[in-house]
Short mmCIF file of N, CA and C in Angstrom, two decimals:
data_model
loop_
_atom_site.label_atom_id
_atom_site.label_comp_id
_atom_site.label_asym_id
_atom_site.label_seq_id
_atom_site.Cartn_x
_atom_site.Cartn_y
_atom_site.Cartn_z
N UNK A 1 -90.46 -25.25 -27.00
CA UNK A 1 -89.00 -25.53 -27.18
C UNK A 1 -88.78 -25.32 -28.71
N UNK A 2 -87.68 -24.58 -28.95
CA UNK A 2 -87.24 -24.11 -30.29
C UNK A 2 -86.37 -25.38 -30.97
N UNK A 3 -86.37 -25.44 -32.15
CA UNK A 3 -85.36 -26.37 -32.92
C UNK A 3 -84.19 -25.87 -32.86
N UNK A 4 -83.10 -26.77 -32.49
CA UNK A 4 -81.69 -26.39 -32.47
C UNK A 4 -80.99 -27.53 -33.15
N UNK A 5 -80.77 -27.57 -34.49
CA UNK A 5 -80.07 -28.70 -34.94
C UNK A 5 -78.72 -28.93 -34.50
N UNK A 6 -78.25 -30.08 -34.30
CA UNK A 6 -76.93 -30.31 -33.82
C UNK A 6 -75.84 -30.36 -34.77
N UNK A 7 -76.07 -30.11 -36.11
CA UNK A 7 -75.14 -30.17 -37.14
C UNK A 7 -74.61 -28.59 -37.42
N UNK A 8 -74.94 -27.87 -36.47
CA UNK A 8 -74.60 -26.41 -36.59
C UNK A 8 -73.88 -25.69 -35.50
N UNK A 9 -73.28 -24.57 -35.73
CA UNK A 9 -72.75 -23.80 -34.70
C UNK A 9 -73.57 -22.45 -34.81
N UNK A 10 -73.54 -21.75 -33.58
CA UNK A 10 -74.47 -20.58 -33.40
C UNK A 10 -73.87 -19.29 -32.90
N UNK A 11 -74.42 -18.08 -33.07
CA UNK A 11 -73.95 -16.84 -32.52
C UNK A 11 -74.95 -16.58 -31.38
N UNK A 12 -74.48 -15.83 -30.46
CA UNK A 12 -75.55 -15.32 -29.41
C UNK A 12 -76.56 -14.44 -30.03
N UNK A 13 -76.22 -13.68 -31.11
CA UNK A 13 -77.23 -12.95 -31.73
C UNK A 13 -78.29 -13.74 -32.64
N UNK A 14 -78.20 -15.03 -32.59
CA UNK A 14 -79.24 -16.07 -33.19
C UNK A 14 -79.12 -16.33 -34.56
N UNK A 15 -77.76 -16.23 -35.08
CA UNK A 15 -77.53 -16.58 -36.42
C UNK A 15 -76.81 -18.03 -36.45
N UNK A 16 -77.10 -18.99 -37.22
CA UNK A 16 -76.53 -20.23 -37.37
C UNK A 16 -75.51 -20.47 -38.56
N UNK A 17 -74.68 -21.49 -38.43
CA UNK A 17 -73.61 -21.72 -39.39
C UNK A 17 -73.66 -23.32 -39.71
N UNK A 18 -73.42 -23.60 -40.90
CA UNK A 18 -73.09 -25.04 -41.38
C UNK A 18 -71.84 -24.89 -42.21
N UNK A 19 -70.97 -25.85 -42.21
CA UNK A 19 -69.77 -25.79 -42.87
C UNK A 19 -69.50 -26.81 -43.92
N UNK A 20 -69.18 -26.44 -45.13
CA UNK A 20 -68.92 -27.56 -46.15
C UNK A 20 -67.51 -27.20 -46.78
N UNK A 21 -66.55 -27.72 -46.17
CA UNK A 21 -65.04 -27.40 -46.69
C UNK A 21 -64.85 -26.04 -46.11
N UNK A 22 -64.40 -25.05 -46.99
CA UNK A 22 -64.28 -23.76 -46.59
C UNK A 22 -65.46 -22.78 -46.88
N UNK A 23 -66.67 -23.42 -47.11
CA UNK A 23 -67.78 -22.61 -47.32
C UNK A 23 -68.76 -22.66 -46.20
N UNK A 24 -69.17 -21.46 -45.72
CA UNK A 24 -70.05 -21.67 -44.50
C UNK A 24 -71.43 -20.90 -44.86
N UNK A 25 -72.43 -21.60 -44.69
CA UNK A 25 -73.82 -21.29 -44.83
C UNK A 25 -74.39 -20.57 -43.66
N UNK A 26 -75.01 -19.45 -43.76
CA UNK A 26 -75.63 -18.71 -42.66
C UNK A 26 -77.15 -18.35 -42.79
N UNK A 27 -77.75 -18.55 -41.62
CA UNK A 27 -79.08 -18.20 -41.61
C UNK A 27 -79.49 -17.69 -40.18
N UNK A 28 -80.79 -17.53 -39.82
CA UNK A 28 -81.14 -17.25 -38.40
C UNK A 28 -81.87 -18.35 -37.87
N UNK A 29 -81.94 -18.51 -36.67
CA UNK A 29 -82.42 -19.59 -35.96
C UNK A 29 -83.98 -19.52 -35.71
N UNK A 30 -84.50 -20.71 -35.52
CA UNK A 30 -85.96 -20.82 -35.18
C UNK A 30 -86.36 -19.88 -34.11
N UNK A 31 -85.50 -19.76 -33.01
CA UNK A 31 -85.84 -18.81 -31.93
C UNK A 31 -85.94 -17.28 -32.54
N UNK A 32 -85.08 -16.96 -33.32
CA UNK A 32 -84.95 -15.69 -33.99
C UNK A 32 -86.10 -15.40 -34.79
N UNK A 33 -86.50 -16.29 -35.62
CA UNK A 33 -87.58 -16.05 -36.52
C UNK A 33 -89.00 -16.02 -35.73
N UNK A 34 -89.10 -16.78 -34.60
CA UNK A 34 -90.33 -16.70 -33.75
C UNK A 34 -90.45 -15.37 -33.06
N UNK A 35 -89.20 -14.90 -32.56
CA UNK A 35 -89.15 -13.54 -31.93
C UNK A 35 -89.62 -12.39 -32.78
N UNK A 36 -89.19 -12.51 -34.08
CA UNK A 36 -89.37 -11.50 -35.17
C UNK A 36 -90.86 -11.37 -35.66
N UNK A 37 -91.50 -12.69 -35.60
CA UNK A 37 -92.76 -12.62 -36.22
C UNK A 37 -92.68 -12.75 -37.67
N UNK A 38 -93.71 -12.56 -38.45
CA UNK A 38 -93.69 -12.57 -39.90
C UNK A 38 -92.70 -11.76 -40.67
N UNK A 39 -91.77 -12.38 -41.23
CA UNK A 39 -90.69 -11.75 -41.86
C UNK A 39 -91.25 -11.14 -43.23
N UNK A 40 -91.07 -9.83 -43.57
CA UNK A 40 -91.65 -9.24 -44.54
C UNK A 40 -90.55 -8.75 -45.67
N UNK A 41 -89.31 -8.64 -45.18
CA UNK A 41 -88.22 -8.00 -46.16
C UNK A 41 -86.86 -8.57 -45.51
N UNK A 42 -86.07 -8.95 -46.52
CA UNK A 42 -84.70 -9.28 -46.00
C UNK A 42 -83.53 -8.65 -47.08
N UNK A 43 -82.67 -7.72 -46.28
CA UNK A 43 -81.55 -7.22 -47.06
C UNK A 43 -80.41 -7.92 -46.78
N UNK A 44 -79.74 -8.34 -47.94
CA UNK A 44 -78.55 -9.12 -47.83
C UNK A 44 -77.45 -8.47 -48.70
N UNK A 45 -76.09 -8.84 -48.47
CA UNK A 45 -75.07 -8.38 -49.24
C UNK A 45 -75.03 -8.93 -50.66
N UNK A 46 -74.26 -8.43 -51.64
CA UNK A 46 -74.18 -9.09 -52.88
C UNK A 46 -73.07 -10.09 -52.92
N UNK A 47 -73.07 -11.07 -53.86
CA UNK A 47 -71.97 -11.83 -54.09
C UNK A 47 -70.70 -11.13 -54.35
N UNK A 48 -69.59 -11.48 -53.81
CA UNK A 48 -68.33 -10.89 -53.92
C UNK A 48 -68.00 -9.83 -53.01
N UNK A 49 -69.00 -9.41 -52.10
CA UNK A 49 -68.80 -8.48 -50.93
C UNK A 49 -68.01 -9.10 -49.97
N UNK A 50 -67.15 -8.50 -49.16
CA UNK A 50 -66.43 -9.02 -47.98
C UNK A 50 -67.24 -8.72 -46.82
N UNK A 51 -67.30 -9.76 -45.85
CA UNK A 51 -67.98 -9.58 -44.57
C UNK A 51 -66.92 -9.89 -43.45
N UNK A 52 -67.11 -9.43 -42.23
CA UNK A 52 -66.23 -9.56 -41.18
C UNK A 52 -66.92 -10.24 -40.00
N UNK A 53 -66.29 -11.10 -39.30
CA UNK A 53 -66.81 -11.79 -38.13
C UNK A 53 -67.44 -10.76 -37.13
N UNK A 54 -68.62 -10.92 -36.63
CA UNK A 54 -69.12 -9.97 -35.58
C UNK A 54 -69.73 -8.72 -36.08
N UNK A 55 -69.55 -8.53 -37.54
CA UNK A 55 -70.00 -7.35 -38.07
C UNK A 55 -71.38 -7.43 -38.69
N UNK A 56 -72.29 -6.60 -38.88
CA UNK A 56 -73.49 -6.57 -39.56
C UNK A 56 -73.30 -6.76 -40.92
N UNK A 57 -74.13 -7.82 -41.55
CA UNK A 57 -74.11 -8.05 -43.02
C UNK A 57 -75.36 -7.72 -43.70
N UNK A 58 -76.41 -7.60 -42.94
CA UNK A 58 -77.79 -7.27 -43.45
C UNK A 58 -78.72 -6.98 -42.47
N UNK A 59 -80.04 -7.03 -42.93
CA UNK A 59 -81.17 -6.63 -42.05
C UNK A 59 -82.34 -7.62 -42.48
N UNK A 60 -83.10 -8.02 -41.43
CA UNK A 60 -84.34 -8.66 -41.57
C UNK A 60 -85.44 -7.81 -40.94
N UNK A 61 -86.48 -7.68 -41.68
CA UNK A 61 -87.56 -6.72 -41.19
C UNK A 61 -88.90 -7.64 -41.11
N UNK A 62 -89.51 -7.43 -39.93
CA UNK A 62 -90.82 -8.10 -39.87
C UNK A 62 -91.86 -7.23 -39.49
N UNK A 63 -93.15 -7.70 -39.30
CA UNK A 63 -94.07 -6.83 -39.04
C UNK A 63 -93.97 -6.10 -37.58
N UNK A 64 -93.28 -6.92 -36.73
CA UNK A 64 -92.96 -6.43 -35.27
C UNK A 64 -91.67 -5.63 -35.21
N UNK A 65 -90.52 -5.89 -36.09
CA UNK A 65 -89.29 -5.27 -35.73
C UNK A 65 -88.43 -5.30 -37.00
N UNK A 66 -87.43 -4.56 -36.81
CA UNK A 66 -86.25 -4.61 -37.87
C UNK A 66 -84.99 -5.05 -37.01
N UNK A 67 -84.35 -6.08 -37.44
CA UNK A 67 -83.20 -6.57 -36.89
C UNK A 67 -81.92 -6.76 -37.67
N UNK A 68 -80.88 -6.31 -37.18
CA UNK A 68 -79.50 -6.54 -37.93
C UNK A 68 -79.09 -8.00 -37.88
N UNK A 69 -78.44 -8.37 -38.93
CA UNK A 69 -77.89 -9.69 -39.04
C UNK A 69 -76.31 -9.54 -38.93
N UNK A 70 -75.69 -10.51 -38.19
CA UNK A 70 -74.30 -10.49 -37.97
C UNK A 70 -73.60 -11.66 -38.44
N UNK A 71 -72.52 -11.47 -39.03
CA UNK A 71 -71.76 -12.47 -39.59
C UNK A 71 -71.02 -13.21 -38.42
N UNK A 72 -71.02 -14.69 -38.55
CA UNK A 72 -70.28 -15.49 -37.61
C UNK A 72 -68.90 -15.47 -37.89
N UNK A 73 -68.46 -15.35 -39.20
CA UNK A 73 -67.21 -15.65 -39.73
C UNK A 73 -66.77 -14.37 -40.76
N UNK A 74 -65.52 -14.35 -41.10
CA UNK A 74 -65.01 -13.45 -42.14
C UNK A 74 -64.86 -14.13 -43.35
N UNK A 75 -65.14 -13.38 -44.58
CA UNK A 75 -64.74 -14.02 -45.82
C UNK A 75 -65.60 -13.27 -46.90
N UNK A 76 -65.55 -13.91 -48.04
CA UNK A 76 -66.28 -13.33 -49.21
C UNK A 76 -67.54 -13.96 -49.48
N UNK A 77 -68.59 -13.20 -49.68
CA UNK A 77 -69.94 -13.74 -49.98
C UNK A 77 -69.86 -14.53 -51.35
N UNK A 78 -70.17 -15.91 -51.30
CA UNK A 78 -70.06 -16.71 -52.45
C UNK A 78 -71.46 -16.94 -53.14
N UNK A 79 -72.50 -16.80 -52.28
CA UNK A 79 -73.87 -17.11 -52.71
C UNK A 79 -74.83 -16.35 -51.89
N UNK A 80 -75.91 -16.02 -52.39
CA UNK A 80 -77.05 -15.27 -51.65
C UNK A 80 -78.39 -15.93 -52.01
N UNK A 81 -79.12 -16.21 -51.06
CA UNK A 81 -80.46 -16.85 -51.24
C UNK A 81 -81.43 -15.83 -51.75
N UNK A 82 -81.42 -15.80 -53.11
CA UNK A 82 -82.20 -14.71 -53.85
C UNK A 82 -83.78 -15.04 -53.66
N UNK A 83 -84.14 -16.35 -53.37
CA UNK A 83 -85.44 -16.54 -53.17
C UNK A 83 -86.15 -15.72 -52.05
N UNK A 84 -85.18 -15.30 -51.02
CA UNK A 84 -85.73 -14.42 -50.07
C UNK A 84 -86.33 -13.15 -50.44
N UNK A 85 -85.89 -12.63 -51.49
CA UNK A 85 -86.23 -11.23 -51.94
C UNK A 85 -87.72 -11.33 -52.44
N UNK A 86 -88.16 -12.45 -53.00
CA UNK A 86 -89.54 -12.54 -53.39
C UNK A 86 -90.41 -13.27 -52.48
N UNK A 87 -89.76 -14.14 -51.56
CA UNK A 87 -90.51 -14.85 -50.49
C UNK A 87 -89.82 -14.80 -49.22
N UNK A 88 -89.75 -13.62 -48.50
CA UNK A 88 -89.09 -13.51 -47.31
C UNK A 88 -89.66 -14.47 -46.18
N UNK A 89 -90.81 -15.00 -46.42
CA UNK A 89 -91.57 -15.79 -45.38
C UNK A 89 -90.88 -17.23 -45.25
N UNK A 90 -89.92 -17.49 -46.35
CA UNK A 90 -89.20 -18.74 -46.11
C UNK A 90 -88.41 -18.82 -44.81
N UNK A 91 -88.00 -17.56 -44.34
CA UNK A 91 -87.24 -17.50 -42.99
C UNK A 91 -88.04 -18.00 -41.96
N UNK A 92 -89.43 -17.59 -42.03
CA UNK A 92 -90.30 -18.27 -40.89
C UNK A 92 -90.63 -19.73 -41.17
N UNK A 93 -90.84 -20.13 -42.59
CA UNK A 93 -91.31 -21.44 -42.78
C UNK A 93 -90.25 -22.49 -42.64
N UNK A 94 -89.06 -22.17 -42.88
CA UNK A 94 -87.98 -23.14 -42.83
C UNK A 94 -86.66 -22.46 -42.57
N UNK A 95 -86.36 -22.01 -41.24
CA UNK A 95 -85.27 -21.17 -41.08
C UNK A 95 -83.81 -22.03 -41.12
N UNK A 96 -83.94 -23.31 -41.12
CA UNK A 96 -82.65 -24.08 -41.15
C UNK A 96 -82.56 -24.72 -42.57
N UNK A 97 -83.46 -24.51 -43.52
CA UNK A 97 -83.45 -25.20 -44.87
C UNK A 97 -83.57 -24.02 -45.86
N UNK A 98 -84.76 -23.96 -46.48
CA UNK A 98 -85.02 -22.97 -47.58
C UNK A 98 -84.85 -21.62 -47.23
N UNK A 99 -84.75 -21.31 -45.82
CA UNK A 99 -84.64 -19.76 -45.35
C UNK A 99 -83.25 -19.40 -44.97
N UNK A 100 -82.21 -20.33 -45.56
CA UNK A 100 -80.92 -19.79 -45.42
C UNK A 100 -80.60 -18.58 -46.20
N UNK A 101 -79.51 -17.77 -45.70
CA UNK A 101 -79.32 -16.51 -46.21
C UNK A 101 -78.23 -16.09 -47.19
N UNK A 102 -76.99 -16.68 -46.69
CA UNK A 102 -75.86 -16.45 -47.54
C UNK A 102 -74.89 -17.58 -47.36
N UNK A 103 -73.95 -17.66 -48.27
CA UNK A 103 -72.74 -18.55 -48.13
C UNK A 103 -71.57 -17.73 -48.15
N UNK A 104 -70.42 -17.93 -47.42
CA UNK A 104 -69.32 -17.23 -47.35
C UNK A 104 -68.13 -18.12 -47.58
N UNK A 105 -67.22 -17.72 -48.39
CA UNK A 105 -65.92 -18.41 -48.52
C UNK A 105 -64.97 -18.02 -47.43
N UNK A 106 -64.84 -18.89 -46.44
CA UNK A 106 -64.19 -18.58 -45.23
C UNK A 106 -62.67 -18.11 -45.28
N UNK A 107 -62.37 -17.00 -44.74
CA UNK A 107 -60.97 -16.59 -44.81
C UNK A 107 -60.21 -16.96 -43.54
N UNK A 108 -60.83 -17.31 -42.42
CA UNK A 108 -60.10 -17.77 -41.26
C UNK A 108 -60.83 -18.75 -40.40
N UNK A 109 -60.59 -20.16 -40.70
CA UNK A 109 -61.38 -21.13 -40.19
C UNK A 109 -61.32 -21.22 -38.62
N UNK A 110 -60.31 -20.48 -37.98
CA UNK A 110 -60.24 -20.46 -36.50
C UNK A 110 -61.40 -19.64 -35.95
N UNK A 111 -62.20 -18.86 -36.77
CA UNK A 111 -63.19 -18.09 -36.19
C UNK A 111 -64.39 -19.18 -35.76
N UNK A 112 -64.38 -20.19 -36.56
CA UNK A 112 -65.54 -21.25 -36.16
C UNK A 112 -65.45 -21.64 -34.69
N UNK A 113 -64.22 -21.71 -34.16
CA UNK A 113 -64.03 -22.15 -32.81
C UNK A 113 -64.62 -21.29 -31.81
N UNK A 114 -64.89 -20.13 -32.05
CA UNK A 114 -65.44 -19.15 -31.13
C UNK A 114 -66.91 -19.13 -31.09
N UNK A 115 -67.62 -19.99 -31.99
CA UNK A 115 -69.09 -20.01 -31.98
C UNK A 115 -69.67 -20.97 -30.97
N UNK A 116 -70.95 -20.79 -30.62
CA UNK A 116 -71.60 -21.61 -29.57
C UNK A 116 -71.85 -22.98 -30.16
N UNK A 117 -71.79 -23.96 -29.28
CA UNK A 117 -72.23 -25.25 -29.72
C UNK A 117 -73.73 -25.43 -29.69
N UNK A 118 -74.47 -26.52 -30.15
CA UNK A 118 -75.84 -26.51 -30.02
C UNK A 118 -76.22 -26.46 -28.55
N UNK A 119 -75.54 -27.24 -27.70
CA UNK A 119 -75.90 -27.23 -26.32
C UNK A 119 -75.71 -25.91 -25.74
N UNK A 120 -74.72 -25.05 -25.92
CA UNK A 120 -74.56 -23.73 -25.36
C UNK A 120 -75.65 -22.82 -25.95
N UNK A 121 -75.98 -22.96 -27.18
CA UNK A 121 -77.11 -22.11 -27.71
C UNK A 121 -78.45 -22.44 -27.12
N UNK A 122 -78.65 -23.79 -26.87
CA UNK A 122 -80.00 -24.18 -26.16
C UNK A 122 -80.02 -23.55 -24.77
N UNK A 123 -78.92 -23.53 -24.16
CA UNK A 123 -78.98 -22.92 -22.67
C UNK A 123 -79.25 -21.53 -22.81
N UNK A 124 -78.80 -20.85 -23.77
CA UNK A 124 -79.08 -19.46 -23.94
C UNK A 124 -80.51 -19.03 -24.31
N UNK A 125 -81.20 -19.90 -24.97
CA UNK A 125 -82.61 -19.70 -25.38
C UNK A 125 -83.57 -20.15 -24.45
N UNK A 126 -83.23 -20.89 -23.27
CA UNK A 126 -84.16 -21.48 -22.40
C UNK A 126 -84.66 -20.49 -21.42
#
């Protein structure tokens, strides 16, 4: 069974979000990092870049596969986890903590309503 914290919302493509006011933090789920295997490289946008809900924002590369990353929301990138550039294995070690990927200043809070609840995401991964 994979960890699915109750304090987040999810995309079907296995990204997670947490919200603090108008800032949304994004990463990939425990299920996703397990499917990928050992993560060796992460490509992320720069601070100030615009991202759109449902659109690709980066790439995660593992020994087994290369996978696109999709933004759950639209907005401006306000922070990037630069630790991942030197230590991409943080995605495997702590996908819901130190392995976070970016923060976005949300431009449309209604987009959060279309994300999966923890229960809905758990059903998808069973």
